[in-house]
Short mmCIF file of C-alpha atoms and ligand atoms in Angstrom, two decimals:
data_model
loop_
_atom_site.label_atom_id
_atom_site.label_comp_id
_atom_site.label_asym_id
_atom_site.label_seq_id
_atom_site.Cartn_x
_atom_site.Cartn_y
_atom_site.Cartn_z
CA MET A 46 118.13 62.04 101.79
CA PRO A 47 120.12 65.15 102.11
CA SER A 48 123.95 64.94 102.94
CA ILE A 49 127.07 66.04 104.15
CA SER A 50 127.50 66.96 100.20
CA ASP A 51 124.26 69.39 100.33
CA CYS A 52 126.55 70.92 102.36
CA LYS A 53 127.78 74.87 102.14
CA CYS A 54 129.77 75.38 105.68
CA VAL A 55 130.89 72.64 108.04
CA LEU A 56 132.23 73.58 110.82
CA VAL A 57 134.39 70.81 113.34
CA ILE A 58 134.38 71.29 116.30
CA GLY A 59 137.29 68.66 117.81
CA SER A 60 139.79 68.27 114.69
CA THR A 61 143.54 69.34 116.36
CA SER A 62 143.82 65.64 116.37
CA GLY A 63 141.38 61.93 115.72
CA ILE A 64 138.55 61.54 114.40
CA GLY A 65 137.42 64.78 113.35
CA ARG A 66 140.83 65.48 112.37
CA SER A 67 140.57 63.19 110.02
CA LEU A 68 137.12 63.61 109.24
CA ALA A 69 137.42 67.49 108.22
CA LEU A 70 140.00 66.64 106.14
CA ALA A 71 137.85 64.26 104.09
CA ILE A 72 134.66 66.89 104.50
CA LEU A 73 137.10 69.16 102.67
CA ASP A 74 138.01 66.50 99.90
CA LEU A 75 134.55 66.49 98.40
CA PRO A 76 133.93 67.31 94.93
CA SER A 77 131.44 69.19 96.27
CA GLN A 78 133.75 71.83 97.48
CA PRO A 79 132.52 73.49 101.50
CA THR A 80 134.59 75.42 103.29
CA VAL A 81 135.64 73.32 106.53
CA ILE A 82 136.28 75.33 109.48
CA VAL A 83 138.07 73.01 112.51
CA CYS A 84 137.74 74.22 115.93
CA GLY A 85 139.31 73.05 119.04
CA ARG A 86 141.47 74.51 122.08
CA ARG A 87 145.13 74.15 121.10
CA LYS A 88 145.83 77.16 118.31
CA GLU A 89 149.10 76.04 116.89
CA ARG A 90 147.77 73.31 115.74
CA LEU A 91 144.65 74.96 114.14
CA ASP A 92 146.91 76.80 112.69
CA GLU A 93 149.45 73.63 111.45
CA LEU A 94 146.73 72.31 109.28
CA VAL A 95 145.42 75.37 108.26
CA ALA A 96 148.90 75.52 106.49
CA SER A 97 149.86 72.11 105.62
CA HIS A 98 146.05 71.86 103.37
CA ASN A 99 144.72 75.52 102.41
CA ALA A 100 145.95 75.08 98.74
CA THR A 101 142.02 74.96 98.15
CA GLY A 102 142.11 78.62 100.49
CA ARG A 103 138.59 76.13 101.88
CA LEU A 104 140.19 75.81 104.98
CA LYS A 105 139.83 78.04 107.91
CA SER A 106 140.62 77.93 112.15
CA VAL A 107 138.50 78.57 114.79
CA THR A 108 139.49 78.27 118.41
CA LEU A 109 137.42 78.05 121.60
CA ASP A 110 137.09 75.85 124.69
CA VAL A 111 133.31 74.19 125.05
CA LEU A 112 134.17 74.19 128.22
CA LEU A 113 133.75 78.02 128.31
CA GLU A 114 131.06 79.56 131.43
CA ARG A 115 127.86 79.89 129.35
CA ASN A 116 127.29 82.68 128.31
CA ALA A 117 130.79 83.08 127.17
CA LEU A 118 130.35 80.06 124.94
CA LYS A 119 127.08 81.35 123.94
CA SER A 120 129.58 84.81 122.38
CA SER A 121 131.51 82.88 120.84
CA ILE A 122 129.29 80.71 119.00
CA GLU A 123 126.74 83.74 117.40
CA GLU A 124 130.33 84.69 116.70
CA ILE A 125 131.05 81.51 115.01
CA VAL A 126 127.75 82.04 113.14
CA ASN A 127 128.56 86.27 112.45
CA THR A 128 131.24 85.20 110.36
CA TYR A 129 130.10 82.49 108.30
CA PRO A 130 126.61 82.99 107.71
CA ASP A 131 126.59 80.09 104.89
CA LEU A 132 127.21 77.54 108.10
CA ASP A 133 125.20 75.13 107.67
CA ALA A 134 126.65 71.60 109.61
CA VAL A 135 127.97 71.23 112.81
CA LEU A 136 130.17 68.01 113.87
CA PHE A 137 130.33 68.03 117.23
CA SER A 138 134.09 65.31 117.69
CA SER A 139 135.55 67.07 121.40
CA GLY A 140 135.31 64.58 123.69
CA ILE A 141 137.98 63.12 126.60
CA GLN A 142 137.92 59.53 127.75
CA ARG A 143 138.93 59.14 131.45
CA ALA A 144 139.64 55.90 133.79
CA PHE A 145 137.03 54.97 137.36
CA ASP A 146 138.17 52.40 139.78
CA PHE A 147 134.39 52.79 141.51
CA THR A 148 135.75 49.65 143.59
CA ARG A 149 138.07 51.88 145.65
CA PRO A 150 135.92 54.81 146.10
CA ASP A 151 138.30 56.54 147.93
CA THR A 152 140.59 57.44 144.03
CA ILE A 153 137.09 58.58 142.33
CA ASP A 154 137.85 62.62 141.46
CA LEU A 155 134.53 64.20 141.07
CA ASP A 156 136.70 66.93 139.14
CA SER A 157 137.77 64.94 136.60
CA LEU A 158 134.54 62.92 136.70
CA GLU A 159 132.05 66.30 136.04
CA CYS A 160 134.87 67.55 134.21
CA GLU A 161 134.36 64.87 131.06
CA LEU A 162 130.19 64.45 131.66
CA ALA A 163 130.38 68.70 130.59
CA THR A 164 133.01 67.96 128.03
CA ASN A 165 131.14 65.07 126.61
CA TYR A 166 127.45 66.12 126.73
CA THR A 167 127.09 69.69 129.21
CA SER A 168 128.95 71.73 126.49
CA ILE A 169 127.20 69.80 123.37
CA VAL A 170 123.58 70.16 124.08
CA ARG A 171 124.54 73.82 125.39
CA MET A 172 126.10 74.50 121.57
CA ILE A 173 123.36 72.79 119.94
CA THR A 174 121.47 75.10 121.49
CA PHE A 175 122.85 78.15 121.16
CA PHE A 176 123.20 76.86 116.80
CA LEU A 177 119.59 76.26 116.43
CA PRO A 178 118.32 79.57 115.67
CA HIS A 179 120.90 79.69 112.80
CA LEU A 180 120.19 76.30 111.31
CA ILE A 181 117.01 76.39 112.11
CA LYS A 182 116.15 80.01 110.19
CA LEU A 183 118.41 78.07 107.13
CA GLY A 184 116.09 75.39 107.29
CA GLU A 185 113.20 76.86 107.02
CA GLN A 186 114.55 78.87 103.81
CA GLY A 187 114.65 75.60 102.40
CA ARG A 188 117.74 74.57 102.81
CA PRO A 189 118.85 71.12 104.67
CA THR A 190 121.30 72.13 107.76
CA PHE A 191 122.46 69.56 110.07
CA LEU A 192 124.17 68.74 113.00
CA TYR A 193 126.49 65.27 114.07
CA PRO A 194 127.16 64.70 117.38
CA VAL A 195 129.72 62.13 117.45
CA SER A 196 129.12 59.56 120.05
CA SER A 197 130.70 55.90 120.31
CA GLY A 198 130.18 52.01 119.99
CA LEU A 199 129.81 52.72 123.97
CA SER A 200 126.74 54.45 124.15
CA ILE A 201 125.42 50.49 123.27
CA TYR A 202 127.27 49.03 125.37
CA PRO A 203 129.94 49.46 128.18
CA ALA A 204 133.37 48.87 128.52
CA ALA A 205 133.00 49.18 131.87
CA GLY A 206 136.34 50.99 133.13
CA VAL A 207 135.10 53.96 131.52
CA PRO A 208 131.95 54.28 133.79
CA ASP A 209 131.91 57.64 133.06
CA TYR A 210 132.95 58.16 129.66
CA CYS A 211 130.34 55.22 128.47
CA ALA A 212 127.41 57.19 129.98
CA THR A 213 127.44 60.22 127.94
CA LYS A 214 128.04 58.52 125.04
CA SER A 215 124.89 57.02 125.98
CA ALA A 216 123.11 60.30 127.10
CA LEU A 217 124.11 62.08 123.80
CA HIS A 218 122.80 58.64 122.70
CA SER A 219 119.67 59.39 123.98
CA LEU A 220 119.95 63.18 123.26
CA SER A 221 120.96 62.32 119.51
CA ILE A 222 117.46 60.38 118.31
CA SER A 223 114.97 63.01 120.36
CA LEU A 224 116.55 65.68 118.61
CA ALA A 225 116.49 63.32 114.89
CA VAL A 226 112.70 63.11 115.67
CA GLN A 227 111.85 66.66 116.83
CA LEU A 228 114.09 68.77 114.46
CA LYS A 229 112.99 66.95 110.76
CA LYS A 230 110.07 68.81 110.18
CA LYS A 231 112.29 72.24 110.87
CA ASN A 232 114.76 70.99 107.83
CA VAL A 233 117.71 70.26 110.37
CA HIS A 234 118.90 66.36 110.06
CA VAL A 235 120.01 65.48 113.35
CA VAL A 236 123.35 62.07 112.14
CA GLU A 237 124.46 60.23 114.80
CA ILE A 238 127.90 58.89 114.06
CA ILE A 239 129.06 55.96 116.37
CA PRO A 240 132.34 54.95 116.21
CA PRO A 241 134.21 51.63 117.29
CA LEU A 242 137.23 51.71 118.91
CA VAL A 243 140.03 54.05 116.37
CA GLU A 244 143.48 55.10 116.10
CA SER A 245 144.10 58.27 118.16
CA GLU A 246 144.96 60.42 121.37
CA LEU A 247 141.95 59.47 123.02
CA HIS A 248 143.39 56.80 124.78
CA GLY A 249 146.40 59.10 125.83
CA PHE A 250 144.67 59.80 129.59
CA GLN A 251 144.98 55.93 130.55
CA GLY A 252 148.32 55.18 128.47
CA THR A 253 146.18 52.18 126.92
CA THR A 254 147.22 53.57 123.79
CA GLN A 255 149.78 50.74 123.43
CA GLY A 256 147.94 48.03 123.90
CA LEU A 257 144.61 48.98 121.98
CA SER A 258 145.67 50.07 119.04
CA ARG A 259 146.18 45.93 118.56
CA PHE A 260 142.77 46.44 118.25
CA TRP A 261 142.11 49.90 116.47
CA LEU A 262 140.36 50.63 113.01
CA THR A 263 142.69 53.00 111.85
CA LEU A 264 142.48 56.41 111.01
CA GLU A 265 142.21 55.54 107.47
CA GLU A 266 139.59 52.44 107.68
CA TYR A 267 137.54 54.96 109.52
CA THR A 268 137.10 57.90 108.44
CA LYS A 269 136.46 55.79 104.95
CA GLU A 270 133.39 53.83 105.86
CA THR A 271 132.59 56.48 107.71
CA MET A 272 132.48 59.20 104.62
CA GLU A 273 130.48 56.68 102.68
CA GLY A 274 127.60 56.80 104.99
CA LEU A 275 128.24 60.07 105.61
CA VAL A 276 127.05 60.79 101.27
CA ARG A 277 124.82 58.62 101.68
CA GLY A 278 123.55 60.73 104.06
CA ASP A 279 122.27 57.78 106.40
CA PRO A 280 120.32 58.97 109.63
CA TYR A 281 123.40 56.94 111.50
CA VAL A 282 126.09 56.15 110.99
CA PRO A 283 127.77 53.93 113.11
CA ALA A 284 131.58 52.11 111.32
CA GLY A 285 133.06 48.80 111.85
CA THR A 286 132.54 46.22 115.32
CA ALA A 287 129.67 49.64 116.08
CA VAL A 288 127.86 48.56 112.66
CA ASP A 289 127.19 45.11 114.46
CA ARG A 290 126.39 46.54 117.99
CA TYR A 291 124.50 49.06 116.63
CA LYS A 292 121.75 46.10 114.88
CA LYS A 293 121.66 43.83 118.27
CA PHE A 294 120.60 46.32 120.06
CA GLU A 295 119.89 49.75 118.85
CA GLY A 296 117.93 47.85 115.96
CA GLY A 297 114.82 49.90 114.57
CA LYS A 298 115.05 52.84 117.95
CA LEU A 299 114.88 55.79 115.77
CA GLU A 300 111.76 54.76 113.85
CA ALA A 301 110.16 53.78 117.24
CA ALA A 302 110.88 57.63 119.25
CA ALA A 303 109.76 58.88 116.39
CA ARG A 304 106.48 57.26 116.49
CA LEU A 305 106.27 57.57 119.77
CA TYR A 306 106.75 60.94 119.19
CA GLY A 307 104.25 61.31 116.32
CA GLN A 308 101.31 59.95 118.35
CA SER A 309 102.34 62.76 121.32
N1 LIG B 767 139.00 56.80 118.67
C1 LIG B 767 138.01 55.75 119.61
O1 LIG B 767 138.72 55.31 119.37
C2 LIG B 767 136.69 56.64 119.71
C3 LIG B 767 135.92 55.95 119.46
C4 LIG B 767 134.32 56.11 119.91
C5 LIG B 767 134.33 57.21 119.66
N2 LIG B 767 135.68 58.59 120.14
C6 LIG B 767 134.80 59.77 120.06
O2 LIG B 767 134.91 60.63 119.22
C7 LIG B 767 135.30 62.28 119.54
C8 LIG B 767 137.03 62.09 118.72
O3 LIG B 767 137.63 61.73 120.39
P1 LIG B 767 138.91 60.29 119.32
O4 LIG B 767 139.44 59.80 119.29
O5 LIG B 767 139.45 61.54 118.03
O6 LIG B 767 140.07 61.86 119.92
P2 LIG B 767 141.01 63.01 120.44
O7 LIG B 767 142.22 62.28 119.55
O8 LIG B 767 141.75 63.05 121.52
O9 LIG B 767 140.31 63.99 119.78
C9 LIG B 767 140.14 64.68 120.44
C10 LIG B 767 139.07 65.98 120.38
O10 LIG B 767 138.60 66.80 121.71
C11 LIG B 767 138.63 68.19 121.32
N3 LIG B 767 139.18 68.47 123.19
C12 LIG B 767 138.23 67.67 123.13
N4 LIG B 767 138.58 68.55 125.40
C13 LIG B 767 137.92 70.14 124.58
C14 LIG B 767 137.48 71.09 125.12
N5 LIG B 767 137.06 71.50 125.94
N6 LIG B 767 137.56 72.82 123.98
C15 LIG B 767 137.47 72.09 122.46
N7 LIG B 767 137.67 70.94 121.54
C16 LIG B 767 138.28 70.12 122.58
C17 LIG B 767 140.62 67.97 121.47
O11 LIG B 767 140.70 69.39 121.05
P3 LIG B 767 142.39 70.86 121.99
O12 LIG B 767 142.47 69.78 122.85
O13 LIG B 767 142.95 71.39 120.94
O14 LIG B 767 141.10 71.16 122.73
C18 LIG B 767 140.45 67.59 120.21
O15 LIG B 767 140.29 67.57 118.65
C19 LIG B 767 134.80 61.89 120.90
O16 LIG B 767 134.56 62.37 121.08
C20 LIG B 767 134.88 60.92 121.50
O17 LIG B 767 134.59 60.40 122.15
C21 LIG B 767 136.37 57.95 119.83
#
């Protein structure tokens, strides 16, 4: 199976903190010595990351807001591809999480809800669409290429306090299955990364960090388990409690979708 170890150049979108930052640094340490591009809005964090981890010269950075207007986002993606023609993998770790209480509809901030949808789903479909011409071209030249959407264990069954977040992750999960099935013949491998609750800044906005920190996987534990799956070339990469959740409710779904597509 082709895997992350075959990649020459990996872009990690949403790597100024948390899961993206930790996976980017672990990928940088692979024996295959890929170039890694860290990416997000907070330039000072990207600068600090590159300054503190760039002994090899293989760590690069690019600032990007994934909520850019559609044409501006397309231009930014084309610029990244032109700057890094060896780019053969994109990991989408950008995401936000917001709580909504539908028992009090007057409190629902639809701007915030729609921003969550745009960040966690729409922007990712857009970026995938804009990266694909380049990745398909490399794939057709015989180089395996990769898309790594980061969904969540909550894509499988929801935590009701963050209902829109879970819906965005379910949408991304479903999209990942369809794209994995469609793009296999183009030598573009879509590998969904499915984290459980993990130490990060994601929950800071809701003030739930302290409570959740009693249950979460540390970034170190999470990164180790996920990198093992990525290096093995697993077709999807759940970790921690998401492994059992996936087995119980999702086992066989990818294969069934592949059969259905083959029949159409
Ligand atoms: N931690 C968990 O328990 C958990 C569990 C399951 C899934 N996940 C998923 O894992 C991914 C990473 O989350 P995390 O836990 O590592 O959270 P985090 O520490 O808050 O990191 C989120 C990242 O997303 C980036 N981002 C947010 N909005 C962006 C925008 N408009 N443009 C560009 N980048 C943007 C942030 O960068 P800037 O702010 O610098 O732009 C940051 O690097 C998310 O998709 C999340 O849903 C997390």
